[in-house]
XYZ file of C-alpha atoms in Angstrom:
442
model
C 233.384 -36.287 152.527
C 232.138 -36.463 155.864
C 235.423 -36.206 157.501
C 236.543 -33.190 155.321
C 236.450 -29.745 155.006
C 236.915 -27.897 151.810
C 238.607 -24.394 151.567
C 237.339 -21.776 149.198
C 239.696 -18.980 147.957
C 238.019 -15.425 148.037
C 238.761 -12.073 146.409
C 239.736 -11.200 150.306
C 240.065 -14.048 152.160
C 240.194 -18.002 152.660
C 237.134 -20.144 154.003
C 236.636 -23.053 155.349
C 233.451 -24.520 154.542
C 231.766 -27.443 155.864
C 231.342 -30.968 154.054
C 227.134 -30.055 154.030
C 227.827 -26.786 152.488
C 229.984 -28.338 149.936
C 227.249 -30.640 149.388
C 224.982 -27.986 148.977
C 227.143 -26.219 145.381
C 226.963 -29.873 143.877
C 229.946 -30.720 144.864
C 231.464 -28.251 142.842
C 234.529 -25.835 144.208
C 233.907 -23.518 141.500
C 230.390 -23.280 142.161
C 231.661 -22.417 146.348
C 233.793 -19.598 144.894
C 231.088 -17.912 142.304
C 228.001 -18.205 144.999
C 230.410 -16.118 147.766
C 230.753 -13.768 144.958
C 227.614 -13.250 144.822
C 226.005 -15.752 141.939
C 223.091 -18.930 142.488
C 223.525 -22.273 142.005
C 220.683 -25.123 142.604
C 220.557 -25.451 145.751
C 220.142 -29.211 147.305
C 220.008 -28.135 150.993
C 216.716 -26.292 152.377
C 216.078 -22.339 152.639
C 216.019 -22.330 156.558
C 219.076 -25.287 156.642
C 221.444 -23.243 154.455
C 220.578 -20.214 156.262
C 221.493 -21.981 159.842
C 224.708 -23.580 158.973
C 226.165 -20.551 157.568
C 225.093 -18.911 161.311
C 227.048 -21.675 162.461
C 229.844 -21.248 160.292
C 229.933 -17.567 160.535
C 229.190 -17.040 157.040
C 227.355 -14.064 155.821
C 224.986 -13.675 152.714
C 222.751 -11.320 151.804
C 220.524 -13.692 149.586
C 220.225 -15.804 152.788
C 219.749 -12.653 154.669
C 222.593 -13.871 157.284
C 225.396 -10.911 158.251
C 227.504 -9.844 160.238
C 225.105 -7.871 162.332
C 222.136 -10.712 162.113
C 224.325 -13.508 163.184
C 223.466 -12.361 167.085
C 220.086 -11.373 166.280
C 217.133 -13.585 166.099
C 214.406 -12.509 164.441
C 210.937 -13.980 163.754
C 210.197 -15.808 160.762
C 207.082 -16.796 161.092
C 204.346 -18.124 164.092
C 203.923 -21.809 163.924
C 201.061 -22.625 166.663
C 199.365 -20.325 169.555
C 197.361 -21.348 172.787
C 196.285 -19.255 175.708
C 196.535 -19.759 179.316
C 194.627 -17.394 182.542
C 197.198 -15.265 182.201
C 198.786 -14.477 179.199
C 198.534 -15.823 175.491
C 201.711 -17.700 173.581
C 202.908 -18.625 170.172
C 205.468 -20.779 168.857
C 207.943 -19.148 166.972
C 210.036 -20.454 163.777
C 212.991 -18.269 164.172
C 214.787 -16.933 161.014
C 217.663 -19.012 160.309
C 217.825 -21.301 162.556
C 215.944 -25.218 162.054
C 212.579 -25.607 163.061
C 214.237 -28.320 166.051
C 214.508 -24.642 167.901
C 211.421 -23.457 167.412
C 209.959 -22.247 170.955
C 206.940 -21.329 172.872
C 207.188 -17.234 173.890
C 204.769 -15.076 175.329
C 202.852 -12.567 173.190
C 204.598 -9.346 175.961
C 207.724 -10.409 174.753
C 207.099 -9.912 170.975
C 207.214 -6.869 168.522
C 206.676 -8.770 165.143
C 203.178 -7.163 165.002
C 202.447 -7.980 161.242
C 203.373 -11.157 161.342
C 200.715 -11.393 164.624
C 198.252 -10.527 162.639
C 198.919 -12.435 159.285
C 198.505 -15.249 161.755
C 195.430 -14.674 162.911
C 194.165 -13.691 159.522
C 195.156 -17.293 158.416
C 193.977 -18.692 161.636
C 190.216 -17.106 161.395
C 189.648 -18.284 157.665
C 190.709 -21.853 158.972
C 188.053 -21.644 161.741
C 185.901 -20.621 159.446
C 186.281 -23.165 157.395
C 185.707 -25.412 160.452
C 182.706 -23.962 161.215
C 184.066 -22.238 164.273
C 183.510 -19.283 166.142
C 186.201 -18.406 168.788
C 189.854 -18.982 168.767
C 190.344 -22.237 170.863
C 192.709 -22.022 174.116
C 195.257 -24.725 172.192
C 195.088 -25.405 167.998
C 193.924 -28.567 166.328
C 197.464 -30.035 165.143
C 195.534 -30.158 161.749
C 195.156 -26.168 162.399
C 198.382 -25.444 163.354
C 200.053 -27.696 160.359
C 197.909 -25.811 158.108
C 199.233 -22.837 159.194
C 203.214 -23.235 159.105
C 202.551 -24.449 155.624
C 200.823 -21.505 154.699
C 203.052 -19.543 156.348
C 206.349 -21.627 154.066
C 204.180 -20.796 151.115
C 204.040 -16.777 151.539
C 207.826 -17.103 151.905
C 208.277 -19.320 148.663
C 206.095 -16.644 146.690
C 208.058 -13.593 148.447
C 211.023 -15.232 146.754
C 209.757 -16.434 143.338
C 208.121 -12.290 143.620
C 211.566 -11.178 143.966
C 212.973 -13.381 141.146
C 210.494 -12.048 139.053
C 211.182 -8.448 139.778
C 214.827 -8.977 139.266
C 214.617 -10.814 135.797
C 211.676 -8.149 133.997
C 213.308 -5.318 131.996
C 210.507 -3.412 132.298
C 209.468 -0.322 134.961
C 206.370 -2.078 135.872
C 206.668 -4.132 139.303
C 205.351 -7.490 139.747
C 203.726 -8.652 142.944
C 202.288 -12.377 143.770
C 199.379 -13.291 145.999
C 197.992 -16.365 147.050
C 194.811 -16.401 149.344
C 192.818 -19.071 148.248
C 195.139 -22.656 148.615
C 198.670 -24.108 149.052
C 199.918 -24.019 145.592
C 203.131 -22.714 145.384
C 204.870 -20.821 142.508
C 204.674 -22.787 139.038
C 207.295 -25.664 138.197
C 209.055 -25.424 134.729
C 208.537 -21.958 133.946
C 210.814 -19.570 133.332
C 210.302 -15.610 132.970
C 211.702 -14.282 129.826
C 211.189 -10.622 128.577
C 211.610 -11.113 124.451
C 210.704 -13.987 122.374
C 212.867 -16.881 122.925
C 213.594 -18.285 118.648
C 213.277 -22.036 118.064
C 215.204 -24.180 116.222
C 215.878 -22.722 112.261
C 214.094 -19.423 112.718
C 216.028 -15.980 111.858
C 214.896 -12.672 113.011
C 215.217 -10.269 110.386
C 216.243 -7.320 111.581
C 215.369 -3.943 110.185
C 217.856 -2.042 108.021
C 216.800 1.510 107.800
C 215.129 3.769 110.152
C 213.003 7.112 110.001
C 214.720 10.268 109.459
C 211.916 12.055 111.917
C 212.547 14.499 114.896
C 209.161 14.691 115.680
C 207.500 11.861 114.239
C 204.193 12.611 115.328
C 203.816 16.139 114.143
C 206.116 16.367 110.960
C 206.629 12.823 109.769
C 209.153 12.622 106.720
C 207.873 10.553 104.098
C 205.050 9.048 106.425
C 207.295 8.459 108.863
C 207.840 4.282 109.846
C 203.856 3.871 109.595
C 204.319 5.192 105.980
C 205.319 2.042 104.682
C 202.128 0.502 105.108
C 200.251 4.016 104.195
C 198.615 3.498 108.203
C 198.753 6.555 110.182
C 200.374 6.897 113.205
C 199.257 3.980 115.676
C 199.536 6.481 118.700
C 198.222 9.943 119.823
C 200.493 12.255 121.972
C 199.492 10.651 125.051
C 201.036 6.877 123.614
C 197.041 5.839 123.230
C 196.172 3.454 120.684
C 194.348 5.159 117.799
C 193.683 2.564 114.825
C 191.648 0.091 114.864
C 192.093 -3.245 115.717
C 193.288 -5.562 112.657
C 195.781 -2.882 111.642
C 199.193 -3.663 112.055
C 201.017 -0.886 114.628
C 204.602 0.196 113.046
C 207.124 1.616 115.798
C 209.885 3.404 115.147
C 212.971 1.130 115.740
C 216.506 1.004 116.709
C 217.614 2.716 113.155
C 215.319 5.851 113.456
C 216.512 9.281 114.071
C 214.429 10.299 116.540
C 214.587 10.203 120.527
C 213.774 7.058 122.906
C 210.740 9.779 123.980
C 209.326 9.353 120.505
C 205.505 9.278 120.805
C 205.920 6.356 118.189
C 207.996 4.074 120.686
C 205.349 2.390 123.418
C 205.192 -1.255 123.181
C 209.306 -1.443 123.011
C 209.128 0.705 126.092
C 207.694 -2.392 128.163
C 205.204 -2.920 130.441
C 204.312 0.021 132.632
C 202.035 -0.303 135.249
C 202.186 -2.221 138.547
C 200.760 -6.094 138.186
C 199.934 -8.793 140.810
C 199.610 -12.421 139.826
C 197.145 -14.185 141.907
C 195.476 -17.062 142.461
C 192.003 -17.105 141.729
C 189.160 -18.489 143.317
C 186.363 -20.408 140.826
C 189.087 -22.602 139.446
C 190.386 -20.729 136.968
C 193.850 -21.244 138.298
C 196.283 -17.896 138.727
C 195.434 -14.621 137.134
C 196.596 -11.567 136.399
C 195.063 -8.055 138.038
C 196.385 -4.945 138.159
C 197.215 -2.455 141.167
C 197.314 1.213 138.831
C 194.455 2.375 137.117
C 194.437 2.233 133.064
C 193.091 4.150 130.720
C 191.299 2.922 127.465
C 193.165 1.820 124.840
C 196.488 1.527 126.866
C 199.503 -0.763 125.846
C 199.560 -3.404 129.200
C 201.810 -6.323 128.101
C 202.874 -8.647 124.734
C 202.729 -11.676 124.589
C 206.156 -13.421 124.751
C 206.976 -17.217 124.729
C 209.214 -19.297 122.432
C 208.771 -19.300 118.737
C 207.760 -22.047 117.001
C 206.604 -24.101 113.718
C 203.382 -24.910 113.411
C 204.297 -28.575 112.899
C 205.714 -28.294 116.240
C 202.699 -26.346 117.714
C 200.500 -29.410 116.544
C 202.694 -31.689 118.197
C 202.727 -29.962 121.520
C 199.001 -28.923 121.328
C 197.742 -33.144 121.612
C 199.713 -32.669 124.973
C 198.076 -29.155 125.786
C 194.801 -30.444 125.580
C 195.176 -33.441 127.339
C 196.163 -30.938 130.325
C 192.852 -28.814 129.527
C 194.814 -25.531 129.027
C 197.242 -24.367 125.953
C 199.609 -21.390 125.357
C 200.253 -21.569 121.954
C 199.674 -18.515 119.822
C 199.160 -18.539 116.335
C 200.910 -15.931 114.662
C 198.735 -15.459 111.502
C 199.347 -11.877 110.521
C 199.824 -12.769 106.435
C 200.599 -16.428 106.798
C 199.723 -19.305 109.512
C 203.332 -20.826 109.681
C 204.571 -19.773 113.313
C 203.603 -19.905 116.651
C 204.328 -19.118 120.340
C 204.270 -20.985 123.079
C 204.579 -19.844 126.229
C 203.550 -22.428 128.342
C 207.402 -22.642 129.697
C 209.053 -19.709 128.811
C 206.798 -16.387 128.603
C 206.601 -13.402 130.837
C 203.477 -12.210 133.258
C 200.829 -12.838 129.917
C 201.390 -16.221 130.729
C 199.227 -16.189 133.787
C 196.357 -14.097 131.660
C 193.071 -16.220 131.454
C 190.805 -15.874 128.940
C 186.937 -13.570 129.378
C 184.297 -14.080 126.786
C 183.921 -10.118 127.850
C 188.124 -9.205 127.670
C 189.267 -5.658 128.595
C 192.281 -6.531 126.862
C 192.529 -6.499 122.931
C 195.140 -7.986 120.658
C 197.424 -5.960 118.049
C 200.165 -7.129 115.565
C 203.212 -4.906 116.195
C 206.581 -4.644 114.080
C 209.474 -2.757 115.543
C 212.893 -3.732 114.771
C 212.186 -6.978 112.592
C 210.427 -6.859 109.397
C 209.745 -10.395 108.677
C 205.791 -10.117 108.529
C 205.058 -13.753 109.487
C 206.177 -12.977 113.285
C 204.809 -9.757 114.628
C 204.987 -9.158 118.490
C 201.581 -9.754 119.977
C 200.726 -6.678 122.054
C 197.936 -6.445 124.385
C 195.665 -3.210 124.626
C 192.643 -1.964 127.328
C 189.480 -2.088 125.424
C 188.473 0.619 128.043
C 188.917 2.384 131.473
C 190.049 -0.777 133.865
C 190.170 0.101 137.850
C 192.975 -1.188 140.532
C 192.315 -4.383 141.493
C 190.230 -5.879 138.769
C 191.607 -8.895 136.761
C 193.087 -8.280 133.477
C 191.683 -10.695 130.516
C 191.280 -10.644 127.019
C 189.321 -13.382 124.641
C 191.000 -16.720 123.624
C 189.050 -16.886 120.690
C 189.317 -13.630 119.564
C 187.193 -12.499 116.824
C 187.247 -9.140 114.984
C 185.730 -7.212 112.019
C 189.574 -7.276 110.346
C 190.347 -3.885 108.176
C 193.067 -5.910 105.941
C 194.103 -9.065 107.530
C 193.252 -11.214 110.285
C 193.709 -10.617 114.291
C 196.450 -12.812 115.652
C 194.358 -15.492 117.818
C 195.219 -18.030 119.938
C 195.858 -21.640 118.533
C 192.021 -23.256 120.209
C 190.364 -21.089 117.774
C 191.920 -22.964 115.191
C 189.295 -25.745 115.488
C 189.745 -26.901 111.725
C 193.463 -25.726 110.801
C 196.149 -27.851 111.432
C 198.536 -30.173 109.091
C 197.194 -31.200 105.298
C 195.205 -34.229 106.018
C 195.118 -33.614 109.708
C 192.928 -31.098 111.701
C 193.282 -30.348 115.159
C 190.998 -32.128 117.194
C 190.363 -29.762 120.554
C 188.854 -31.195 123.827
C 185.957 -29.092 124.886
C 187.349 -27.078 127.799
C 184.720 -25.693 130.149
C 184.764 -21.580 130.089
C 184.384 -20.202 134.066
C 185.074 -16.509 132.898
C 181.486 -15.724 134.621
C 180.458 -12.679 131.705
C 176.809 -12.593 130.894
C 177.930 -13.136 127.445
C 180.272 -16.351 128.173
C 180.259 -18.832 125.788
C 180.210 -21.707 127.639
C 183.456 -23.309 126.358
C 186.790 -22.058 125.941
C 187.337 -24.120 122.410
């Protein structure tokens, strides 16, 4: 391989790539040809590599953020180390595409990257800190200075897993990530998803008929879809929640008559507000906050994750526990046979923790499938919540139920399980901080 090159037939022209950048789509021609066209393959090559042989190469891609017009450009991509002379201060500079073997020393006159100046010292005075130091030293501890590259790598690997996010959701509301407290990158083996994912042998059963409705919320025809259950309308004219938690919500679905503006459409509609997953600081892992204000008894998020059995749910919840943390769901609506996991497949709910004093509250929605043992778990504000303040809602939910039971997660389950075997929990420790905390999660 070494001693060949590999040609790649475009939609406008023929390239010859390198045996590294062959190395890089797996080996795989087809793989060349579908990534210049614009598609991702697994990439076995690093971020800043890839992006510097293509340079070399004179190959342009806007994923890599390498064109036609960058190729003679150097820009920043981040500051690696800094010391100060009499005269005049420097900082070592990683520059964007290119390997860090050309990283070099250039004086602070001679650079316009402003924001990325003061990220660095940002990073740099919270590691003094730390240190128990005052000033900025004339030259960095290496231990300083490594710190901060890796910090730096780590902004970039969340800018990217931020924009992978915002480019899988189907919904209007934006994600954003943040980490300020550690080096933890973006989560291994998870994978965004917007709907349920259905396991193995389960059927969705979709909904036949529709409401006749043009305005479903003033002159319903025979109850309109809430009729069924003889449950007035879930929302008011403003798409607030109305009904009390423990009755089931029924929106109008993909058979109705009237418009996608119906007042009766809201959780379908997706999540709406702006969200930031963060990383939190007592231990508690990453969280979710959000950047818009909400009003009480506004739809935020479902839950979404892969459906499963129960039998399934008890197998994976022995290794759930042993990891001090579950996802699983129960989905106990009129019967405790499914459940949803989201521990690898789920959407931004995944990264929700738990409050023993939630501003989020759980509700059992049906909208286009009418199989009652799997409702779509929809998550409410319990009141006003202000920008910036961390979304949660209770693990162990328990309400005063007006004809059936609140879906709950599985720890509450502390003596269900299979005939003849109960799920044993592990204790897990509750850090949720409320005056009313209960001290353990299950």
């Amino acid at each position: 391989i070494e001693d060949k090159k590999f040609v790649v037939k475009g939609s406008t022209q023929t390239r010859i790539l390198p045996p590294m950048l062959y190395l890089h789509f797996g080996g795989c021609v087809e793989n060349m040809a579908e990534y210049l066209k614009g598609c991702s393959v697994s990439c076995k090559m690093s971020w800043e590599d890839l992006q510097s042989l293509c340079r070399g190469e004179k190959l342009y891609c806007e994923q890599l953020g390498v064109n036609r017009g960058s190729t003679n450009i150097y820009d920043v991509e981040f500051l690696c180390d800094y010391k100060k002379t009499k005269q005049e201060e420097f900082y070592l500079l990683k520059w964007k595409g290119f390997p860090e073997s050309d990283n070099s020393w250039e004086p602070k006159r001679n650079l316009k990257c402003h924001k990325l100046i003061k990220q660095f010292h940002l990073d740099l005075d919270q590691q003094l800190r730390r240190h128990k130091r005052r000033s900025t030293p004339k030259k960095l501890d290496k231990e300083i200075s490594s710190f901060l590259v890796q910090k730096a790598k780590l902004r970039q690997s969340l800018k990217r897993w931020e924009a992978h996010l915002n480019q899988t959701r189907n919904h209007p509301g934006r994600i954003f990530v943040a980490n300020e407290v550690d080096l933890e990158g973006p989560p291994k083996n998870f994978t965004y998803i917007n709907n349920y994912k259905v396991g193995q042998g389960i059927v969705l059963d979709e909904m036949a008929v529709g409401c006749e409705c043009k305005n479903c919320l003033e002159e319903p025809i025979n109850g309109c879809c809430p009729g069924a259950s003889l449950h007035r309308m879930a929302y008011n004219d403003k798409g607030l929640v109305r009904i009390r938690p423990g009755q089931p919500i029924y929106e109008c679905n993909s058979q109705c008559s009237c418009s996608s503006e119906c007042p009766n459409r809201v959780v379908q509609k997706g999540i709406q507000v702006d969200l930031c997953i963060f990383k939190t600081e007592n231990g508690r892992g990453w969280g979710v906050r959000t950047l818009q204000h909400i009003k009480k008894n506004t739809f935020i998020m479902e839950y979404v994750g892969e459906i499963i059995t129960n039998e399934e749910a008890e197998r994976r919840g022995h290794v759930y526990d042993c990891q001090g943390s579950t996802y699983l769901f129960d989905l106990d609506y009129v019967e405790d046979v499914y459940t949803v996991d989201a521990a690898h497949q789920g959407n931004i709910s995944h990264f929700v923790n738990h409050s023993c004093n939630p501003n989020l509250q759980v509700f059992n929605v049906f909208i286009n499938n009418i199989d009652e043992r799997l409702p779509r778990i929809a998550l409410f504000s319990t009141r006003a919540i202000r920008s910036g303040e961390e979304l949660t809602f209770d693990y162990k939910m328990q309400i005063d139920p007006v004809d059936t039971e609140s879906t709950k997660m599985d720890s509450s389950f502390n003596l269900a399980g299979l005939p003849g075997s109960p799920k044993k929990r592990i204790r897990v420790e509750c850090r949720c901080g409320s005056d009313s905390c209960r001290k353990y999660l299950f």
